[in-house]
CSV table of C-alpha atoms in Angstrom, one decimal:
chain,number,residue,atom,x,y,z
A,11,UNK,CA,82.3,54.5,84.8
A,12,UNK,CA,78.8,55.6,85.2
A,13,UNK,CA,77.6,51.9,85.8
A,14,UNK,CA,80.8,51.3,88.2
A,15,UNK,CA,78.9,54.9,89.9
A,16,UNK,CA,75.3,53.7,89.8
A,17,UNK,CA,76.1,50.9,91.4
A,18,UNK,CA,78.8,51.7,94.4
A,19,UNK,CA,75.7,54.8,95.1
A,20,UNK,CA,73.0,51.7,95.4
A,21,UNK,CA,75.4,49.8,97.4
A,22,UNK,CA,76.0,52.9,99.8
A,23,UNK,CA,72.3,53.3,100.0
A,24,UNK,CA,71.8,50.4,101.9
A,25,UNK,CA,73.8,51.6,104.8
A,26,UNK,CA,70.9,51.9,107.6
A,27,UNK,CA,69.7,55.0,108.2
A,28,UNK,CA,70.6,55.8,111.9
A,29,UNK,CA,74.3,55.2,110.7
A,30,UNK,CA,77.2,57.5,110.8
A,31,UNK,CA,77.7,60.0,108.3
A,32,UNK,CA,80.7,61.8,107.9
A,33,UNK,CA,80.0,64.5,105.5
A,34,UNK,CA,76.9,66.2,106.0
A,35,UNK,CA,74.9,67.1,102.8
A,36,UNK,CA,71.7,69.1,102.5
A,37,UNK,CA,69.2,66.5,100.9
A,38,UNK,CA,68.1,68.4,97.9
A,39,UNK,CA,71.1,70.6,97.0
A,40,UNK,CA,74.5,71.3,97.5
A,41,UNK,CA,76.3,73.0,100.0
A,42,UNK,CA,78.5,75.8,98.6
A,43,UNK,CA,80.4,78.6,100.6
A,44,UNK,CA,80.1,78.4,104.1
A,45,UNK,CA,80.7,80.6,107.2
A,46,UNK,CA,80.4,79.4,110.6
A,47,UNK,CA,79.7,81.4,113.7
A,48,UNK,CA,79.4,79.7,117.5
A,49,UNK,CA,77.4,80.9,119.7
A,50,UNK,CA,75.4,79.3,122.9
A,51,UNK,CA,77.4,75.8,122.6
A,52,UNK,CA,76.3,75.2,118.6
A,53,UNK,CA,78.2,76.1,115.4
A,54,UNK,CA,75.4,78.2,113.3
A,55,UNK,CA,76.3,77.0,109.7
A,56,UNK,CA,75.5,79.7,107.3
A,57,UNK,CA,75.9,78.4,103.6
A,58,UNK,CA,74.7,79.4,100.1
A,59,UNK,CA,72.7,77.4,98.2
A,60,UNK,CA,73.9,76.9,94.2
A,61,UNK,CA,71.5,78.7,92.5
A,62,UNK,CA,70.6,82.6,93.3
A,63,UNK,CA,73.1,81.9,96.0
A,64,UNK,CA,70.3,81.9,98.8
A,65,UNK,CA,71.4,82.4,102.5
A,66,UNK,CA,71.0,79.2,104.2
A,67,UNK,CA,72.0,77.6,108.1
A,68,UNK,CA,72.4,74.4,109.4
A,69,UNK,CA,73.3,73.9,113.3
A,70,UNK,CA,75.2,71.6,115.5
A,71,UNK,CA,76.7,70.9,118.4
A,72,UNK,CA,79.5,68.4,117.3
A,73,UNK,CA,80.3,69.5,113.9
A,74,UNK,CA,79.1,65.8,112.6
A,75,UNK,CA,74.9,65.9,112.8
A,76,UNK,CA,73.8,68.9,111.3
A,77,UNK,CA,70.2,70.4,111.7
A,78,UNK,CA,68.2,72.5,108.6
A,79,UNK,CA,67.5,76.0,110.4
A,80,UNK,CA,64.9,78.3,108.2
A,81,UNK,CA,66.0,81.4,108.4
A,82,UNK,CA,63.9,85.0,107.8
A,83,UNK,CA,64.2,88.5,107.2
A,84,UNK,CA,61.8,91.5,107.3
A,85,UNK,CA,60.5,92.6,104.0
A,86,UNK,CA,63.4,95.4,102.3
A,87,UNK,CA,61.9,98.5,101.4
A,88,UNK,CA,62.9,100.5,98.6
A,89,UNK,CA,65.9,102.3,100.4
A,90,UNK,CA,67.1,98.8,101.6
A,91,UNK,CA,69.9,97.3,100.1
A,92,UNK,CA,69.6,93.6,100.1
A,93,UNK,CA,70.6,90.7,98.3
A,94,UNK,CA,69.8,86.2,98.6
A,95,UNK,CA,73.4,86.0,100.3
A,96,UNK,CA,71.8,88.3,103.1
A,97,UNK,CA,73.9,86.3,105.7
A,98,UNK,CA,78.0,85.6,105.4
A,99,UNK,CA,80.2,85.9,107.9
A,100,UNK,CA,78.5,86.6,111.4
A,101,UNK,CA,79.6,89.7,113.9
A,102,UNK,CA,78.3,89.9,117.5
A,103,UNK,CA,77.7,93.6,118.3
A,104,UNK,CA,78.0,94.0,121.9
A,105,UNK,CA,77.2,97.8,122.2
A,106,UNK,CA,74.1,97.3,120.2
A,107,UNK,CA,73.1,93.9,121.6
A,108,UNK,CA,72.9,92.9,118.0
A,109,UNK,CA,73.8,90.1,115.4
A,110,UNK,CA,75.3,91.7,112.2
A,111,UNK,CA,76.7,90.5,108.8
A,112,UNK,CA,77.9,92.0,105.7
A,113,UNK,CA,77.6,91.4,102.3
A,114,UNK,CA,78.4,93.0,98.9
A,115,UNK,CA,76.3,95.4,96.7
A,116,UNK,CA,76.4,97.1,94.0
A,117,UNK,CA,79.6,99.0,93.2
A,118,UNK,CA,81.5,97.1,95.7
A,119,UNK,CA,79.9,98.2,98.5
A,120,UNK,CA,79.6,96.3,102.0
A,121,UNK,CA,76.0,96.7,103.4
A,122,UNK,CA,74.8,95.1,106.5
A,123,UNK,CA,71.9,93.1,107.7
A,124,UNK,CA,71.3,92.6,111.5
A,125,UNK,CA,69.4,89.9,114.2
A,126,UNK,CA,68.4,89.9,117.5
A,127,UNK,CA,68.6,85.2,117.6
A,128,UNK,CA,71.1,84.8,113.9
A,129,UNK,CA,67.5,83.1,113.0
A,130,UNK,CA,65.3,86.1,111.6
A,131,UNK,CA,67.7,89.4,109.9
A,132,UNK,CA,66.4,92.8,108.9
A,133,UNK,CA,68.3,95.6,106.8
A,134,UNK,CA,70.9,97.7,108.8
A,135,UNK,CA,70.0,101.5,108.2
A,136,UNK,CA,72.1,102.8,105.9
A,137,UNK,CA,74.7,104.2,107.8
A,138,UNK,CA,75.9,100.7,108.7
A,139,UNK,CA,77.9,100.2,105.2
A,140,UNK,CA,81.5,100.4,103.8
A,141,UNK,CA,81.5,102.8,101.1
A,142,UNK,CA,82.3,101.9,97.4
A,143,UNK,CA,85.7,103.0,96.0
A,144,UNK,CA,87.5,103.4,92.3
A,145,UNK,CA,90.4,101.5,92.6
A,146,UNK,CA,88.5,98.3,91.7
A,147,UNK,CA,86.7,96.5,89.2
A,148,UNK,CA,84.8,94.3,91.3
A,149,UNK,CA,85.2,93.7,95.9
A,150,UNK,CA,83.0,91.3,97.4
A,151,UNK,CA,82.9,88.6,100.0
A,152,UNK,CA,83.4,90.8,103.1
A,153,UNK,CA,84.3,89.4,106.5
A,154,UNK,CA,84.5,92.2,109.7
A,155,UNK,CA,86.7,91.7,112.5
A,156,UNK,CA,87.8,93.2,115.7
A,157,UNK,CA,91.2,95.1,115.8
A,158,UNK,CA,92.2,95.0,119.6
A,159,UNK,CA,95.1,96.8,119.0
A,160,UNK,CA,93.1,100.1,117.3
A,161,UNK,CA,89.9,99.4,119.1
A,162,UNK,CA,88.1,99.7,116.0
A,163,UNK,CA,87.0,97.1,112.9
A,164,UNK,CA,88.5,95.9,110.1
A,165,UNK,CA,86.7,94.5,106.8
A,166,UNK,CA,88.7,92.4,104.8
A,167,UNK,CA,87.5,91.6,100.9
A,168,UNK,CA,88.3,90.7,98.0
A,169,UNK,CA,89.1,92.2,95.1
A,170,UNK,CA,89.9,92.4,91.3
A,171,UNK,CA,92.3,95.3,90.5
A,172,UNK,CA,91.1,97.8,88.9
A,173,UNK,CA,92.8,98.4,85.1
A,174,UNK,CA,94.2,94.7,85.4
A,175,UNK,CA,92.9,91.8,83.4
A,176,UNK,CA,90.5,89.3,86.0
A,177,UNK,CA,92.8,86.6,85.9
A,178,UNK,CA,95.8,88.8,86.8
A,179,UNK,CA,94.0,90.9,89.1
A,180,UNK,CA,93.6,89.2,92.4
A,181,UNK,CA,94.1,91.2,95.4
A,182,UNK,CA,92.8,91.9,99.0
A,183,UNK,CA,91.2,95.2,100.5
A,184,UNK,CA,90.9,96.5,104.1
A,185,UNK,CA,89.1,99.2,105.6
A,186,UNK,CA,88.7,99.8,109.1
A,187,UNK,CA,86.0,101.5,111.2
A,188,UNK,CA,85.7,102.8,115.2
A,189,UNK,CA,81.5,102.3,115.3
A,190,UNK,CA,80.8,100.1,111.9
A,191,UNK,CA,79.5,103.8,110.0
A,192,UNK,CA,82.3,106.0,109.4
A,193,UNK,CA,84.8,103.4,107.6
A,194,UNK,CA,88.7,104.4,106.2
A,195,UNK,CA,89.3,102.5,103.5
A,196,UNK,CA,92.9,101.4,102.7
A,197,UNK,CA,92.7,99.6,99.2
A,198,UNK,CA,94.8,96.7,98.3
A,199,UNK,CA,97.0,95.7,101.2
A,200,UNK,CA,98.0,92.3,99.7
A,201,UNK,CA,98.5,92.5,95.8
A,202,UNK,CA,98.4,89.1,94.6
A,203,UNK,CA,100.3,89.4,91.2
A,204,UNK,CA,99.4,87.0,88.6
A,205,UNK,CA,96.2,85.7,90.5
A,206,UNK,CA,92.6,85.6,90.2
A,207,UNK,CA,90.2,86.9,92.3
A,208,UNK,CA,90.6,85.3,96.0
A,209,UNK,CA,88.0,83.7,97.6
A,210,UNK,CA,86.1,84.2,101.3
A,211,UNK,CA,88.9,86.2,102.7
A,212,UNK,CA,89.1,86.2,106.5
A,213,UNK,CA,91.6,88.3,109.2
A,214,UNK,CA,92.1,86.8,112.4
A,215,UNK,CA,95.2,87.0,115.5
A,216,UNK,CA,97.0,84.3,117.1
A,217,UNK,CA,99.5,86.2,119.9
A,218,UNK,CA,100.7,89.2,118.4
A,219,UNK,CA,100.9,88.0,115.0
A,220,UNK,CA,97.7,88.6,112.0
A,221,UNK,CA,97.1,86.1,109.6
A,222,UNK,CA,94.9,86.0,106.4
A,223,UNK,CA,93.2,83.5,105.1
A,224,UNK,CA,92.1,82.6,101.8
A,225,UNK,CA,91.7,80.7,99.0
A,226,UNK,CA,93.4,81.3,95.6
A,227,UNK,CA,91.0,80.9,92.4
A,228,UNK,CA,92.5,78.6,89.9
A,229,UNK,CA,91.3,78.3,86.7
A,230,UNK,CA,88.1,77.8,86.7
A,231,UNK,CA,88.3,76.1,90.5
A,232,UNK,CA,88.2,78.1,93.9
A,233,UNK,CA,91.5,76.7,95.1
A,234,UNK,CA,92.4,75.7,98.6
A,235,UNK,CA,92.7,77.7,101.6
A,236,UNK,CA,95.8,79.4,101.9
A,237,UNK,CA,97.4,81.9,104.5
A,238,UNK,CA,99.5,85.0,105.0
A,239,UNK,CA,101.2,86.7,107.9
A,240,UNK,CA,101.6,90.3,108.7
A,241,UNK,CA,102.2,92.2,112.2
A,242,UNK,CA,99.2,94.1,111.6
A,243,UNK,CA,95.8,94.2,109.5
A,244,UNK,CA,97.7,96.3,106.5
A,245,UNK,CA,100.5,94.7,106.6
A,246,UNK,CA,102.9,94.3,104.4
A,247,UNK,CA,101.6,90.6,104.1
A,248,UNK,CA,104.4,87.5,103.8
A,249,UNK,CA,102.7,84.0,102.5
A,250,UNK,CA,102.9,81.3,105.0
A,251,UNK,CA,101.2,78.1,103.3
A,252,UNK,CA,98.6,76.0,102.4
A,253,UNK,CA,96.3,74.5,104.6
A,254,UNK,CA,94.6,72.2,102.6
A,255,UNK,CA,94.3,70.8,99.2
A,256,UNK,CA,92.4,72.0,96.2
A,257,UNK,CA,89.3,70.0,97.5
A,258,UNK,CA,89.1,71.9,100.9
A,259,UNK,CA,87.1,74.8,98.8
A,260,UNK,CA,86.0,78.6,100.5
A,261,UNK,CA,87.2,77.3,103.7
A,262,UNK,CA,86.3,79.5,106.3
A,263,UNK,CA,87.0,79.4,110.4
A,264,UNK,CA,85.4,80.8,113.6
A,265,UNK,CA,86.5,80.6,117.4
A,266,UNK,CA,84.7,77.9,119.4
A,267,UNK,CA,83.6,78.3,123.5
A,268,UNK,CA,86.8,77.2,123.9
A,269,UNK,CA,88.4,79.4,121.7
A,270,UNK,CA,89.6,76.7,119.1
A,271,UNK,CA,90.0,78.4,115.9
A,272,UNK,CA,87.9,75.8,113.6
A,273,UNK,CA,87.8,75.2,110.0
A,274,UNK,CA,85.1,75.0,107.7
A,275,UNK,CA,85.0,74.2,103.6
A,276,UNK,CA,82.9,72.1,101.2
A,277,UNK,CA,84.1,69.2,99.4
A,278,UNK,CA,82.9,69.3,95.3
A,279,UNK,CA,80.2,67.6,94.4
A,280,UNK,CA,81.7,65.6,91.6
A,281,UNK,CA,85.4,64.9,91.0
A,282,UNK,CA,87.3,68.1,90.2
A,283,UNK,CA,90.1,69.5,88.3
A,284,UNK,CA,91.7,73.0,88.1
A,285,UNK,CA,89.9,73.5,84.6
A,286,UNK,CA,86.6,71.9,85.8
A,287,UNK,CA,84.7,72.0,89.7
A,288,UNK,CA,81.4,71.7,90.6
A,289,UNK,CA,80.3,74.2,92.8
A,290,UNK,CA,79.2,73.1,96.4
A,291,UNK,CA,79.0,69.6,97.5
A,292,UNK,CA,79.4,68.4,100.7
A,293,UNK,CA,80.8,69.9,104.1
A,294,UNK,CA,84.0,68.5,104.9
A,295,UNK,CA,85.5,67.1,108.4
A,296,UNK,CA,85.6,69.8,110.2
A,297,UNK,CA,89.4,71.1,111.2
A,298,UNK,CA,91.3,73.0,114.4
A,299,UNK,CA,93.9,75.5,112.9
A,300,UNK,CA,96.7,76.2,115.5
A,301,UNK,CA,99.7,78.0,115.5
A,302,UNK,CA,103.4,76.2,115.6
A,303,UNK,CA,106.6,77.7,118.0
A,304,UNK,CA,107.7,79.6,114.6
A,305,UNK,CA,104.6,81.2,114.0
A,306,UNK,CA,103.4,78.4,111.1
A,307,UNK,CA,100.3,77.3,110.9
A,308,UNK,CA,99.1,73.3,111.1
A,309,UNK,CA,95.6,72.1,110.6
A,310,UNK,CA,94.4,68.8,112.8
A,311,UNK,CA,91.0,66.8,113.1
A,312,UNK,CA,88.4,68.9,115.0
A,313,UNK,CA,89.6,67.6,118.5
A,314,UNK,CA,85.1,67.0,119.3
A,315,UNK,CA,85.0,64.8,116.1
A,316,UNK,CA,87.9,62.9,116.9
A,317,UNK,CA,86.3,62.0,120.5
A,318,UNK,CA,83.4,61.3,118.7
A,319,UNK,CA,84.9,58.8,116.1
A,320,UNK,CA,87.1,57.2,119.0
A,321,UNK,CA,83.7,55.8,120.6
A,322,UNK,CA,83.4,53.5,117.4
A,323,UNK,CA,84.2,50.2,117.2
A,324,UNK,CA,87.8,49.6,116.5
A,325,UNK,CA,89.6,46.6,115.8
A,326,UNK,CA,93.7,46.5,116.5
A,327,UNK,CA,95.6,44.6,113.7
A,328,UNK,CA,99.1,42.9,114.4
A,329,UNK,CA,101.4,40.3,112.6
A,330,UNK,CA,102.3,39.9,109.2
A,331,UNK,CA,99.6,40.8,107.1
A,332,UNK,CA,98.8,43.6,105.4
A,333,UNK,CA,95.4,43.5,104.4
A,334,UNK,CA,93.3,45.0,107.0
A,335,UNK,CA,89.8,44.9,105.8
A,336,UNK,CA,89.2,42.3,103.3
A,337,UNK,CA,85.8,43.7,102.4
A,338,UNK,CA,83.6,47.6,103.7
A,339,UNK,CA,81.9,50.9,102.6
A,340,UNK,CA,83.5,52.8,103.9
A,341,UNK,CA,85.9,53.2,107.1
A,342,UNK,CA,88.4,54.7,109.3
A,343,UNK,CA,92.1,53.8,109.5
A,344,UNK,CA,94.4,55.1,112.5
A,345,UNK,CA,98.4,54.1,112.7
A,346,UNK,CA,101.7,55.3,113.0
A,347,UNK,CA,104.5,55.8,110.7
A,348,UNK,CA,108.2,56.3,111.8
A,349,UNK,CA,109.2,57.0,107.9
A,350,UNK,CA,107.1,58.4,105.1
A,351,UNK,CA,107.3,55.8,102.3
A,352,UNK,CA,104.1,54.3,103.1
A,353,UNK,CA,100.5,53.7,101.0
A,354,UNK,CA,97.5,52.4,102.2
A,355,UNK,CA,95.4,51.2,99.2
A,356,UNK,CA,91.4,50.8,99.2
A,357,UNK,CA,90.6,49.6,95.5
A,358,UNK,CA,88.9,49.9,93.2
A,359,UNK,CA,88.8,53.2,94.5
A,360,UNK,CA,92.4,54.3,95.1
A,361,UNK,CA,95.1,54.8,97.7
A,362,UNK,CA,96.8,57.7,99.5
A,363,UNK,CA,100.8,57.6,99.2
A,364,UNK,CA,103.1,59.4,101.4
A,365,UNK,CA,106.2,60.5,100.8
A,366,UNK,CA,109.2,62.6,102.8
A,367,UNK,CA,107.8,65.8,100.6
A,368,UNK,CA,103.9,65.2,99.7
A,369,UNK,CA,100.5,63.3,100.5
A,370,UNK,CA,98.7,62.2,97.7
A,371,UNK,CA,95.3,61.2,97.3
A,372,UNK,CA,94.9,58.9,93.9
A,373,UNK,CA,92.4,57.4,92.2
A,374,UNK,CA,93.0,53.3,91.6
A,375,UNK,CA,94.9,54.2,88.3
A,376,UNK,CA,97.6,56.4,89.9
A,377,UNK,CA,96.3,60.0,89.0
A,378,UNK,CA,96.6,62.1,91.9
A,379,UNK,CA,93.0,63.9,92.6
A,380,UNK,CA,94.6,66.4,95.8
A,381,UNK,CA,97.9,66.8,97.0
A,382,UNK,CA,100.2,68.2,99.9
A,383,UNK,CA,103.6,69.2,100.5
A,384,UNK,CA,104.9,68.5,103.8
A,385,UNK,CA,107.6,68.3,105.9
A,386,UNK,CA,108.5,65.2,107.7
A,387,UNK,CA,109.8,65.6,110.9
A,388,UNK,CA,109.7,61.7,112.9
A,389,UNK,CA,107.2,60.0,114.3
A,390,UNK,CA,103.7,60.7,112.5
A,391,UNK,CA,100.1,59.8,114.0
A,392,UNK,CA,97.9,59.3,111.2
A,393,UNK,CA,93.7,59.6,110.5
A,394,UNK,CA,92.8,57.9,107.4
A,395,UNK,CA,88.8,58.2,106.1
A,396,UNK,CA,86.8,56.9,103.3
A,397,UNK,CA,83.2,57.6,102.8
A,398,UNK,CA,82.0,56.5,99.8
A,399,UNK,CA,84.0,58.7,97.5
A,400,UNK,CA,85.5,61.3,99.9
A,401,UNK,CA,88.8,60.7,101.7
A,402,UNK,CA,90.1,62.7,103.9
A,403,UNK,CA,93.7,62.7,105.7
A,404,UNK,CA,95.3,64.2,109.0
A,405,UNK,CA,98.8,63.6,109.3
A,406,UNK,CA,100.8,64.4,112.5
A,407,UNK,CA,98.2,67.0,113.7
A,408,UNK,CA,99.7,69.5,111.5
A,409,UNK,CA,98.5,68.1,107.7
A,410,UNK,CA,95.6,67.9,106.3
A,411,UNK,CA,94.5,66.8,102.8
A,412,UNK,CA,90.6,65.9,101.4
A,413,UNK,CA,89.5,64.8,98.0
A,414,UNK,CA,86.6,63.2,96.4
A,415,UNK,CA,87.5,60.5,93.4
A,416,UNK,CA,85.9,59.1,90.8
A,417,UNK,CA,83.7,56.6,92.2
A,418,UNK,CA,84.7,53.3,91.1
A,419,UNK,CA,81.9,50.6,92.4
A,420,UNK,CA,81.5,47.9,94.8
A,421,UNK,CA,82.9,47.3,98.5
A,422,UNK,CA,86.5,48.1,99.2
A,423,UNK,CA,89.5,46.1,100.2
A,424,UNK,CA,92.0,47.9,102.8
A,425,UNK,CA,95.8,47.2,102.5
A,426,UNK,CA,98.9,48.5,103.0
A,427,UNK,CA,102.5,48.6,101.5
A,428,UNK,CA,105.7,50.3,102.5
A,429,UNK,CA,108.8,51.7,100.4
A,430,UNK,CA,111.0,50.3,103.3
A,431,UNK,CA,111.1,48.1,106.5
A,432,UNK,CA,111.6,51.1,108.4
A,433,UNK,CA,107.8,52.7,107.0
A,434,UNK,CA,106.1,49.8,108.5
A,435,UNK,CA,103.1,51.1,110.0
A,436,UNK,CA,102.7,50.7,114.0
A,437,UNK,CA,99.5,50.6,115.9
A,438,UNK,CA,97.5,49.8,113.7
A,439,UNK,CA,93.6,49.7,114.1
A,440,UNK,CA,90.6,50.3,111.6
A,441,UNK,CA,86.6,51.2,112.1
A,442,UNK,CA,83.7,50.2,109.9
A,443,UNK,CA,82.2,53.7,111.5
A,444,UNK,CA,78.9,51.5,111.4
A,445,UNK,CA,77.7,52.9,114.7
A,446,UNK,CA,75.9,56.5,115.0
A,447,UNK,CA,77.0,58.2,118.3
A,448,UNK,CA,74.3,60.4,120.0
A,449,UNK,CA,75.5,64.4,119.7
């Protein structure tokens, strides 16, 4: 396997350099927990770094070539609180004219940092902080929000249960503030039960309705993102779904200049399992969440990516073969399906398989790597892409499913096969994504 590796990685390599890349890695780490903030036409990419969990940015203005953006802050003095993860989720302060974030501290306490450009950050005064509590063993990974309603802000966390065992103890915290200093606190508005700690927590509104978004820790893996919905920031909280596979890890969105609600998360590093994950990797295809008629959420392709891939070279296929790229790297796949029982295959890597209740990403051998449920409802329009070991699916703009697989060496053959005449894929076309588009 680690030959098979070696050599699909040296093969990759000699892609030419000005070529597409889907998923954007740092070159000399990984990319773990990210939080994105737009501002001024650009995402702002804040990320940790494995490690000491070091604050980190990257910018874009397409979500697909990503710029390294050193960041600084102003030497902390002994009253400041302050930490490597100095930079999380991102708040614009209008009354102040400010920048702010917050992160956790010791006993569970949310301190904030502050910037004039989201570039260079200084410690908040004191007063800018949400107080620690008892009802907790441990709250972290803060994210504040506007509440129109109350005219005042909410901070959402998470948080293991106080007098409850970690791996039982999972649960979410709220406190709310008028001016971001004098904070209520509201304790665990969404008990998870038998759950661990949740990860990257976020609150946002869509109409009158509140969501929350998170992802579940599993194991020893952070778990896909996952939602809730609740007619207000306290709730009581109802789950709605899951956005994303296991593979879609942190996730975490933020409102474009056209107030798309996109989708961030990093893909793992190395093949991963509920038991084992690497943590960070590489930032997957970014995603538009939008709200269905009965208040559901779906998940499509960022709709700037997909214009972006469309400019690509793409070649229609017709006629009785199934075989649609004899030999690649990696590629894109676009098509419709009137009926679910449908596989495209790429060996010796794997296939993805849909069904009436699932998508399935497998490795050559069968075993499914990140799966799905769905429900089919006619006609699909279908996003299939491979990049050397990453895969990534949208399904009917309201699915989608990533993975990374073991990698399995050399060039890939594209195919397909369906359960029934009536799954025959229609429209049919495929991309090499050999050509880099200008951002």
């Amino acid at each position: 396997m680690k030959t098979a590796a070696l050599l699909f990685s040296l093969c990759f390599s000699m892609l030419k350099a000005d070529e597409l890349r889907l998923h954007f890695k740092p070159d000399d780490h990984a990319l773990g927990d990210v939080h994105p903030f737009f501002h001024g036409g650009e995402c702002f990419l804040y990320y940790l770094k494995p490690g000491k969990y070091d604050s980190m940015l990257v910018r874009s203005r397409d979500s697909l070539h990503w710029t390294p953006q050193p960041l600084t802050h102003a030497p902390a003095t002994a009253v400041d609180w302050m930490s490597p993860y100095f930079v999380l989720g991102v708040l614009r302060d209008e009354s102040a004219g400010l920048f702010r974030s917050f992160h956790g501290h010791a006993k569970g306490r949310m301190v904030s940092q502050t910037s004039r450009d989201m570039i260079h950050w200084e410690c908040a005064p004191r007063a800018f902080h949400v107080p620690s509590s008892d009802y907790y063993e441990r709250r972290r990974d803060p994210f504040v929000f506007w509440i129109p309603e109350q005219k005042c802000y909410g901070c959402v966390m998470t948080t293991w249960i106080k007098g409850r065992a970690k791996p039982s103890g999972g649960g979410i915290s709220l406190a709310t503030s008028p001016d971001l200093q004098n904070w209520t606190d509201h304790g665990i508005v969404l008990d998870l039960g038998n759950q661990d700690e949740p990860e990257c927590p976020q609150m946002f509104q869509i109409g009158t309705r509140w969501y929350l978004l998170t992802s579940i820790y599993q194991s020893r893996s952070v778990g896909g993102p996952v939602y809730y919905t609740a007619n207000r920031p306290v709730g009581p909280w109802t789950f709605g779904g899951r956005l994303d596979g296991k593979d879609l890890c942190a996730a975490q969105c933020a409102r474009d200049a056209k107030n798309r609600l996109m989708l961030y998360g990093w893909m793992p590093l190395t093949p991963a399992t509920a038991e084992k994950q690497t943590w960070g990797g590489h930032l997957a295809l970014a995603r538009e969440i939008h709200a269905l008629p009965d208040g559901s959420l779906a998940t499509r392709l960022s709709p700037d990516i997909a214009q972006t891939l469309d400019k690509l070279v793409w070649t229609s296929h017709g006629g009785p073969s199934r075989t649609l790229i004899e030999s690649c790297l990696k590629f894109g796949a676009g098509f419709t399906l009137a009926s679910p029982s449908f596989r495209l295959d790429f060996p010796p890597l794997g296939f993805v398989a849909f069904s009436e209740k699932h998508i399935r990403i497998c490795d050559a051998t069968g075993t499914c790597w990140s799966e799905l449920e769905t429900q089919w409802k006619g006609k699909a329009t279908v996003s299939v892409f491979v990049e050397e070991d990453r895969i990534e699916v949208f399904c009917a703009d309201r699915f989608s499913l990533c993975a990374r697989l073991p990698a399995a060496g050399g060039p890939l053959k594209v195919s397909w096969s369906a359960g029934e005449p009536s799954a025959a894929p229609g429209d049919i076309r495929t991309s090499l994504l050999n050509a880099a588009p200008k951002p």
